[in-house]
Amino acid sequence: MRKLFYLLAAAIVLMILTTAFGIYWLSQSDITKAREESAVAEAKNVALGLSAQIDLLNKTLDKMTQDPDVLNAVALGNNGLLKMAAAKLEQYIPDILKIRILLPDTHETDDQTQPSMGFADLELVRETLNGNPFPGIQGEKGAGRHFAIARGIYQNGKITGVILASFDENVVLKSLRLASIKNGYMELKQGPAVLGTLGDKMAVGHIDAKEINVANTGWTIHYQYPDSTGLGDLALLGSLIFTTSFVALLALFVGHRWLSNILRQDLESLMKAFKDIMTHNSQSNYPLELTEFTAAISNLMQFKRVLDYGDRESPAELESGVNIIVNDDDDFDIEGLFDEVNGFKL
């Protein structure tokens, strides 16, 4: 029984392992495709969020370009009025660092106020003279780094000035950090510069990054997704295999103990019946769980009666004193066992 139990246990565990790894191997392509689709959807959501945020800021500044105080200050070209109009606008925009209202002929940087207006900001102002350019993060890492948006001030279809708005760069990166990503990695780039990251780069391996453009900006989102099984997936697969194997082995062990108890009880009843038959004890109650042993007791009784026939003096005495009951049993055939007993043919 133990050898049979060990063989069945090994076969069950082998079947579970083969099935689990077979299903896992067949589903790998679907898993990879699902991860790619999930990464694309997450990257698009981040891009849409950033684009909507920039679009809202652009529309807000476009309305401010038509403010009467702004138009009057630009028309007069008075520096004092320009600063007063800019200070007024700063009160209406949250998270603003500085608003400057500049004339088209501005060509000097400003290091006196923070954030400073460097050459990158001046280039943004010049591009505004030919149409509203994409906003961008300006300056090196440090106190002077900021997010700049420039919008043109038009009067009678002609550009007469520029509004240059400077925000903290976290205004943009905050929406990036609030985004959720599973098993992937993203980078927000402005040209070659990385503005912000999201996710775990170590989890994606060496798969090539793909990119999505962020509308209303010159930014791109580079995203990657894992193309192989991570430790979490392997741990889940291992736990499923262990749990299934444990339940199967437990069921097999319980079945082994149950069958062993049944066999032991039935063998005790069988031996008791054999003893009673041999000693001519009259007892007919032999509890059995397995029906196969019932035929064995019946055959033993029949065989013992045949052997006892030698003590009879005549067939008539046999007929009157012996009651042979033969059960239907294909596995036992008494015919031909004895051709003749004490001169009588059976």
Coordinates of N, CA, C and O in Angstrom, one line a residue, residues 193-330:
A193 N 16.3 65.9 -22.4 CA 16.3 66.0 -20.9 C 15.1 65.3 -20.4 O 13.9 65.4 -20.9
V194 N 15.3 64.6 -19.3 CA 14.2 63.9 -18.6 C 13.7 64.8 -17.5 O 14.3 65.2 -16.6
L195 N 12.4 65.1 -17.6 CA 11.7 66.0 -16.7 C 11.2 65.3 -15.5 O 11.2 65.9 -14.4
G196 N 10.7 64.1 -15.6 CA 10.2 63.4 -14.5 C 10.0 61.9 -14.9 O 10.0 61.5 -16.1
T197 N 9.9 61.0 -13.9 CA 9.8 59.6 -14.1 C 8.7 59.1 -13.3 O 8.2 59.7 -12.3
L198 N 8.2 57.9 -13.7 CA 7.1 57.2 -13.0 C 7.3 55.7 -13.2 O 7.5 55.2 -14.3
G199 N 7.2 55.0 -12.0 CA 7.3 53.5 -12.1 C 8.7 53.1 -11.7 O 9.6 53.9 -11.3
D200 N 8.9 51.8 -11.9 CA 10.2 51.2 -11.5 C 10.9 50.7 -12.7 O 10.5 49.8 -13.4
K201 N 12.1 51.3 -13.0 CA 12.8 51.0 -14.2 C 13.4 49.6 -14.1 O 13.6 48.9 -15.1
M202 N 13.8 49.1 -12.9 CA 14.4 47.8 -12.8 C 13.4 46.7 -13.2 O 13.8 45.6 -13.5
A203 N 12.1 47.0 -13.1 CA 11.1 45.9 -13.4 C 10.9 45.7 -14.9 O 10.3 44.7 -15.2
V204 N 11.4 46.5 -15.7 CA 11.1 46.4 -17.2 C 12.2 45.8 -17.9 O 12.1 45.5 -19.1
G205 N 13.3 45.5 -17.3 CA 14.4 44.9 -18.0 C 15.1 45.8 -19.1 O 15.2 47.0 -18.9
H206 N 15.4 45.2 -20.2 CA 16.1 45.9 -21.3 C 15.2 46.1 -22.5 O 15.7 46.3 -23.6
I207 N 13.9 46.1 -22.3 CA 13.0 46.2 -23.5 C 13.1 47.7 -24.0 O 13.2 48.6 -23.2
D208 N 13.0 47.9 -25.3 CA 13.1 49.2 -25.9 C 11.9 50.0 -25.5 O 10.8 49.5 -25.5
A209 N 12.1 51.3 -25.3 CA 11.0 52.2 -24.9 C 10.3 52.7 -26.1 O 10.8 52.8 -27.2
K210 N 9.0 52.9 -25.9 CA 8.1 53.5 -27.0 C 7.7 54.8 -26.5 O 7.7 55.1 -25.3
E211 N 7.3 55.7 -27.4 CA 7.0 57.1 -27.0 C 5.6 57.5 -27.6 O 5.1 57.0 -28.6
I212 N 5.1 58.5 -26.8 CA 3.8 59.2 -27.2 C 4.0 60.7 -27.0 O 4.6 61.1 -26.0
N213 N 3.6 61.4 -28.0 CA 3.7 62.9 -27.9 C 2.6 63.5 -27.0 O 1.4 63.0 -27.0
V214 N 2.9 64.5 -26.3 CA 2.0 65.2 -25.4 C 1.4 66.4 -26.2 O 2.2 67.3 -26.6
A215 N 0.2 66.4 -26.5 CA -0.4 67.5 -27.3 C -0.2 68.8 -26.6 O -0.2 68.9 -25.4
N216 N -0.1 69.9 -27.4 CA 0.0 71.3 -26.9 C 1.4 71.5 -26.2 O 1.6 72.6 -25.6
T217 N 2.3 70.6 -26.4 CA 3.7 70.7 -25.8 C 4.7 70.1 -26.8 O 4.3 69.5 -27.8
G218 N 5.9 70.3 -26.4 CA 7.0 69.7 -27.2 C 7.5 68.5 -26.4 O 8.7 68.1 -26.7
W219 N 6.8 67.9 -25.5 CA 7.2 66.8 -24.7 C 6.8 65.5 -25.3 O 5.9 65.4 -26.1
T220 N 7.5 64.5 -24.8 CA 7.1 63.1 -25.2 C 7.2 62.2 -24.0 O 8.0 62.5 -23.0
I221 N 6.4 61.2 -24.0 CA 6.4 60.2 -22.9 C 7.0 59.0 -23.4 O 6.4 58.4 -24.4
H222 N 8.0 58.5 -22.8 CA 8.7 57.3 -23.2 C 8.3 56.2 -22.1 O 8.5 56.4 -20.9
Y223 N 7.7 55.1 -22.6 CA 7.2 54.1 -21.7 C 7.7 52.7 -22.0 O 8.0 52.4 -23.1
Q224 N 7.9 51.9 -21.0 CA 8.4 50.6 -21.1 C 7.5 49.7 -20.2 O 6.9 50.1 -19.2
Y225 N 7.4 48.4 -20.6 CA 6.6 47.4 -19.8 C 7.5 46.1 -19.7 O 8.3 45.8 -20.6
P226 N 7.3 45.3 -18.7 CA 8.1 44.1 -18.6 C 7.7 43.1 -19.6 O 6.5 42.9 -19.8
D227 N 8.6 42.4 -20.2 CA 8.4 41.4 -21.2 C 8.6 40.0 -20.7 O 8.6 39.0 -21.4
S228 N 8.9 39.9 -19.4 CA 9.2 38.6 -18.8 C 8.5 38.5 -17.4 O 8.0 39.5 -16.9
T229 N 8.5 37.3 -16.9 CA 7.8 37.1 -15.6 C 8.6 37.7 -14.5 O 9.8 37.5 -14.4
G230 N 8.0 38.4 -13.6 CA 8.6 39.0 -12.5 C 8.6 38.1 -11.3 O 8.0 37.0 -11.3
L231 N 9.2 38.5 -10.2 CA 9.2 37.7 -9.0 C 7.8 37.5 -8.4 O 7.5 36.4 -7.9
G232 N 7.0 38.5 -8.6 CA 5.6 38.4 -8.1 C 4.8 37.3 -8.8 O 4.1 36.5 -8.2
D233 N 5.0 37.3 -10.1 CA 4.3 36.2 -10.9 C 4.8 34.8 -10.6 O 4.0 33.9 -10.5
L234 N 6.1 34.7 -10.4 CA 6.7 33.4 -10.1 C 6.2 33.0 -8.7 O 6.0 31.8 -8.5
A235 N 6.2 33.9 -7.8 CA 5.7 33.6 -6.4 C 4.3 33.1 -6.4 O 3.9 32.2 -5.7
L236 N 3.4 33.8 -7.2 CA 2.0 33.4 -7.3 C 1.9 32.0 -7.9 O 1.1 31.2 -7.5
L237 N 2.7 31.8 -9.0 CA 2.6 30.5 -9.7 C 3.1 29.4 -8.7 O 2.5 28.3 -8.6
G238 N 4.2 29.7 -7.9 CA 4.7 28.7 -7.0 C 3.7 28.4 -5.9 O 3.5 27.3 -5.5
S239 N 3.0 29.5 -5.4 CA 2.0 29.3 -4.3 C 0.8 28.4 -4.8 O 0.3 27.6 -4.1
L240 N 0.4 28.7 -6.1 CA -0.7 27.9 -6.6 C -0.3 26.4 -6.8 O -1.1 25.5 -6.4
I241 N 0.9 26.2 -7.3 CA 1.3 24.8 -7.4 C 1.4 24.1 -6.1 O 1.0 23.0 -5.9
F242 N 2.0 24.8 -5.1 CA 2.2 24.2 -3.7 C 0.8 23.9 -3.1 O 0.6 22.8 -2.6
T243 N -0.1 24.9 -3.2 CA -1.5 24.7 -2.6 C -2.2 23.5 -3.3 O -2.8 22.6 -2.6
T244 N -2.2 23.4 -4.6 CA -2.8 22.4 -5.3 C -2.2 21.0 -5.0 O -2.9 20.0 -4.7
S245 N -0.9 20.9 -5.0 CA -0.2 19.7 -4.6 C -0.5 19.3 -3.2 O -0.7 18.1 -2.9
F246 N -0.5 20.2 -2.3 CA -0.8 19.9 -0.9 C -2.2 19.3 -0.7 O -2.4 18.3 0.0
V247 N -3.2 20.0 -1.4 CA -4.5 19.5 -1.3 C -4.6 18.1 -1.9 O -5.3 17.2 -1.3
A248 N -4.0 17.9 -3.0 CA -4.1 16.5 -3.7 C -3.4 15.5 -2.8 O -3.9 14.4 -2.6
L249 N -2.2 15.8 -2.2 CA -1.5 14.8 -1.4 C -2.3 14.5 -0.1 O -2.3 13.4 0.4
L250 N -2.9 15.6 0.4 CA -3.7 15.4 1.7 C -4.9 14.5 1.4 O -5.2 13.6 2.2
A251 N -5.6 14.7 0.2 CA -6.7 13.9 -0.1 C -6.3 12.4 -0.3 O -6.9 11.5 0.1
L252 N -5.1 12.3 -1.0 CA -4.6 10.9 -1.2 C -4.2 10.2 0.1 O -4.4 9.1 0.3
F253 N -3.6 11.0 1.0 CA -3.2 10.4 2.3 C -4.4 10.0 3.1 O -4.5 8.9 3.7
V254 N -5.5 10.9 3.1 CA -6.7 10.5 3.8 C -7.4 9.3 3.2 O -7.8 8.4 3.9
G255 N -7.4 9.2 1.9 CA -7.9 8.1 1.2 C -7.1 6.8 1.5 O -7.7 5.7 1.7
H256 N -5.8 6.9 1.6 CA -4.9 5.8 2.0 C -5.3 5.3 3.4 O -5.4 4.1 3.6
R257 N -5.4 6.2 4.3 CA -5.7 5.8 5.7 C -7.1 5.2 5.7 O -7.3 4.1 6.4
W258 N -8.0 5.7 5.0 CA -9.4 5.2 5.0 C -9.5 3.8 4.4 O -10.1 2.9 5.0
L259 N -8.8 3.6 3.3 CA -8.8 2.3 2.6 C -8.0 1.3 3.5 O -8.5 0.1 3.6
S260 N -7.0 1.7 4.2 CA -6.2 0.8 5.0 C -7.1 0.3 6.2 O -7.1 -0.9 6.5
N261 N -7.9 1.2 6.8 CA -8.7 0.8 7.9 C -9.8 -0.1 7.4 O -10.2 -1.1 8.1
I262 N -10.4 0.2 6.2 CA -11.4 -0.7 5.7 C -10.9 -2.1 5.4 O -11.5 -3.1 5.8
L263 N -9.7 -2.2 4.8 CA -9.1 -3.5 4.5 C -8.8 -4.2 5.8 O -9.0 -5.5 5.9
R264 N -8.3 -3.5 6.8 CA -8.0 -4.2 8.1 C -9.2 -4.8 8.7 O -9.2 -5.9 9.2
Q265 N -10.3 -4.0 8.8 CA -11.6 -4.5 9.3 C -12.1 -5.7 8.6 O -12.6 -6.7 9.1
D266 N -12.1 -5.6 7.2 CA -12.6 -6.6 6.4 C -11.8 -7.9 6.5 O -12.3 -9.0 6.5
L267 N -10.5 -7.8 6.6 CA -9.6 -8.9 6.8 C -9.9 -9.6 8.1 O -9.8 -10.8 8.3
E268 N -10.1 -8.8 9.2 CA -10.5 -9.4 10.5 C -11.8 -10.2 10.4 O -11.9 -11.3 10.9
S269 N -12.8 -9.6 9.7 CA -14.0 -10.3 9.5 C -13.8 -11.6 8.7 O -14.4 -12.6 9.0
L270 N -13.0 -11.5 7.7 CA -12.7 -12.7 6.8 C -12.0 -13.8 7.6 O -12.4 -15.0 7.5
M271 N -11.0 -13.4 8.4 CA -10.3 -14.4 9.2 C -11.2 -15.0 10.3 O -11.2 -16.2 10.6
K272 N -12.1 -14.2 10.8 CA -13.1 -14.7 11.8 C -14.0 -15.7 11.2 O -14.3 -16.8 11.7
A273 N -14.5 -15.4 10.0 CA -15.4 -16.3 9.2 C -14.7 -17.6 8.9 O -15.2 -18.7 9.0
F274 N -13.4 -17.5 8.5 CA -12.6 -18.7 8.2 C -12.5 -19.6 9.4 O -12.6 -20.8 9.3
K275 N -12.2 -18.9 10.5 CA -12.0 -19.7 11.8 C -13.3 -20.3 12.2 O -13.3 -21.5 12.6
D276 N -14.5 -19.6 12.1 CA -15.7 -20.2 12.4 C -16.1 -21.4 11.5 O -16.7 -22.4 11.9
I277 N -15.8 -21.2 10.2 CA -16.1 -22.3 9.2 C -15.3 -23.5 9.6 O -15.8 -24.7 9.5
M278 N -14.0 -23.3 9.9 CA -13.1 -24.5 10.2 C -13.5 -25.2 11.5 O -13.3 -26.4 11.7
T279 N -14.0 -24.4 12.5 CA -14.4 -25.0 13.8 C -15.9 -25.3 13.9 O -16.3 -25.6 15.0
H280 N -16.6 -25.2 12.8 CA -18.0 -25.5 12.8 C -18.8 -24.6 13.7 O -19.9 -25.0 14.3
N281 N -18.4 -23.4 14.0 CA -19.2 -22.5 14.7 C -20.3 -21.9 13.9 O -20.0 -21.5 12.7
S282 N -21.5 -21.8 14.4 CA -22.6 -21.2 13.6 C -22.7 -19.7 13.9 O -23.3 -19.4 14.9
Q283 N -22.2 -19.0 13.1 CA -22.3 -17.5 13.2 C -22.4 -17.0 11.7 O -21.7 -17.4 10.9
S284 N -23.4 -16.1 11.5 CA -23.6 -15.6 10.2 C -23.4 -14.1 10.0 O -23.6 -13.5 9.0
N285 N -22.9 -13.4 11.1 CA -22.8 -11.9 11.0 C -21.3 -11.6 10.9 O -20.5 -11.7 11.9
Y286 N -20.9 -11.3 9.7 CA -19.5 -10.9 9.4 C -19.5 -9.5 8.7 O -19.7 -9.5 7.4
P287 N -19.5 -8.4 9.4 CA -19.6 -7.1 8.7 C -18.4 -6.9 7.7 O -17.3 -7.0 8.1
L288 N -18.8 -6.5 6.5 CA -17.8 -6.2 5.5 C -18.2 -4.9 4.8 O -19.3 -4.6 4.5
E289 N -17.1 -4.1 4.5 CA -17.3 -2.9 3.7 C -17.1 -3.1 2.2 O -17.8 -2.5 1.4
L290 N -16.2 -4.0 1.9 CA -16.0 -4.3 0.4 C -16.7 -5.5 0.0 O -16.6 -6.6 0.6
T291 N -17.6 -5.4 -1.0 CA -18.4 -6.5 -1.4 C -17.6 -7.6 -2.0 O -18.1 -8.8 -2.1
E292 N -16.3 -7.4 -2.4 CA -15.5 -8.4 -3.0 C -15.2 -9.5 -2.0 O -15.1 -10.7 -2.3
F293 N -15.2 -9.2 -0.7 CA -14.9 -10.2 0.4 C -16.1 -11.0 0.7 O -16.0 -12.1 1.3
T294 N -17.3 -10.5 0.4 CA -18.6 -11.3 0.6 C -18.5 -12.6 -0.2 O -18.9 -13.7 0.3
A295 N -18.1 -12.5 -1.4 CA -18.0 -13.7 -2.3 C -17.0 -14.7 -1.8 O -17.1 -15.9 -1.9
A296 N -15.9 -14.1 -1.2 CA -14.8 -15.0 -0.7 C -15.3 -15.8 0.5 O -15.0 -17.0 0.6
I297 N -16.1 -15.2 1.4 CA -16.7 -16.0 2.6 C -17.6 -17.0 2.0 O -17.6 -18.2 2.5
S298 N -18.5 -16.7 1.1 CA -19.4 -17.7 0.5 C -18.7 -18.8 -0.1 O -19.1 -20.0 0.1
N299 N -17.6 -18.6 -0.8 CA -16.9 -19.7 -1.5 C -16.1 -20.5 -0.4 O -16.0 -21.7 -0.6
L300 N -15.6 -19.9 0.7 CA -15.0 -20.7 1.7 C -16.0 -21.6 2.4 O -15.7 -22.8 2.6
M301 N -17.2 -21.1 2.6 CA -18.2 -22.0 3.2 C -18.6 -23.2 2.3 O -18.7 -24.3 2.7
Q302 N -18.7 -22.9 1.0 CA -19.0 -23.9 0.0 C -17.9 -25.0 0.0 O -18.1 -26.2 -0.1
F303 N -16.7 -24.5 0.0 CA -15.5 -25.4 -0.1 C -15.4 -26.3 1.1 O -15.1 -27.5 1.0
K304 N -15.7 -25.7 2.3 CA -15.6 -26.5 3.5 C -16.7 -27.6 3.5 O -16.5 -28.7 4.0
R305 N -17.9 -27.3 3.0 CA -19.0 -28.3 3.0 C -18.6 -29.4 2.1 O -19.0 -30.6 2.3
V306 N -18.0 -29.1 1.0 CA -17.5 -30.1 0.0 C -16.5 -31.1 0.7 O -16.6 -32.3 0.6
L307 N -15.6 -30.5 1.5 CA -14.6 -31.3 2.2 C -15.3 -32.1 3.2 O -14.9 -33.3 3.5
D308 N -16.3 -31.6 3.9 CA -17.0 -32.3 5.0 C -17.8 -33.5 4.4 O -18.3 -34.3 5.2
Y309 N -18.1 -33.6 3.1 CA -18.9 -34.6 2.5 C -18.3 -36.0 2.7 O -19.0 -37.0 2.8
G310 N -17.0 -36.1 2.9 CA -16.3 -37.4 3.1 C -16.8 -38.1 4.4 O -16.6 -39.3 4.5
D311 N -17.3 -37.4 5.4 CA -17.7 -38.0 6.6 C -19.2 -38.5 6.5 O -19.7 -39.1 7.5
R312 N -19.9 -38.3 5.4 CA -21.2 -38.8 5.3 C -21.3 -40.2 4.8 O -20.4 -40.7 4.0
E313 N -22.3 -40.9 5.1 CA -22.4 -42.3 4.7 C -23.1 -42.5 3.4 O -23.0 -43.5 2.7
S314 N -23.9 -41.6 3.0 CA -24.7 -41.8 1.7 C -25.1 -40.4 1.2 O -25.1 -39.4 1.9
P315 N -25.4 -40.4 -0.1 CA -25.9 -39.2 -0.7 C -27.1 -38.7 -0.1 O -27.4 -37.5 0.0
A316 N -28.0 -39.6 0.4 CA -29.2 -39.2 1.0 C -28.9 -38.4 2.3 O -29.6 -37.4 2.6
E317 N -27.9 -38.9 3.1 CA -27.6 -38.2 4.3 C -27.0 -36.8 3.9 O -27.2 -35.8 4.7
L318 N -26.3 -36.8 2.8 CA -25.7 -35.5 2.4 C -26.8 -34.5 2.1 O -26.8 -33.3 2.5
E319 N -27.9 -35.0 1.4 CA -29.0 -34.2 1.0 C -29.7 -33.7 2.2 O -30.2 -32.6 2.2
S320 N -29.8 -34.6 3.2 CA -30.6 -34.2 4.4 C -29.8 -33.4 5.4 O -30.4 -32.6 6.2
G321 N -28.5 -33.5 5.4 CA -27.7 -32.9 6.4 C -26.9 -31.7 6.0 O -26.4 -30.9 6.8
V322 N -26.7 -31.5 4.7 CA -25.8 -30.5 4.2 C -26.6 -29.6 3.3 O -27.2 -30.1 2.4
N323 N -26.6 -28.3 3.6 CA -27.3 -27.3 2.7 C -26.2 -26.4 2.1 O -25.7 -25.5 2.7
I324 N -25.9 -26.7 0.8 CA -24.8 -26.0 0.1 C -25.5 -24.8 -0.6 O -26.4 -25.0 -1.4
I325 N -25.0 -23.6 -0.3 CA -25.5 -22.4 -1.0 C -24.4 -21.9 -1.9 O -23.3 -21.6 -1.4
V326 N -24.6 -21.8 -3.2 CA -23.6 -21.3 -4.1 C -24.0 -19.9 -4.6 O -25.1 -19.7 -5.1
N327 N -23.2 -18.9 -4.3 CA -23.5 -17.5 -4.7 C -22.9 -17.3 -6.1 O -22.0 -18.0 -6.6
D328 N -23.6 -16.4 -6.9 CA -23.1 -16.1 -8.2 C -21.8 -15.4 -8.1 O -21.7 -14.3 -7.5
D329 N -20.7 -16.0 -8.5 CA -19.4 -15.3 -8.4 C -18.6 -15.8 -9.6 O -18.2 -17.0 -9.7
D330 N -18.3 -14.9 -10.5 CA -17.5 -15.3 -11.7 C -16.1 -15.6 -11.4 O -15.4 -16.2 -12.2

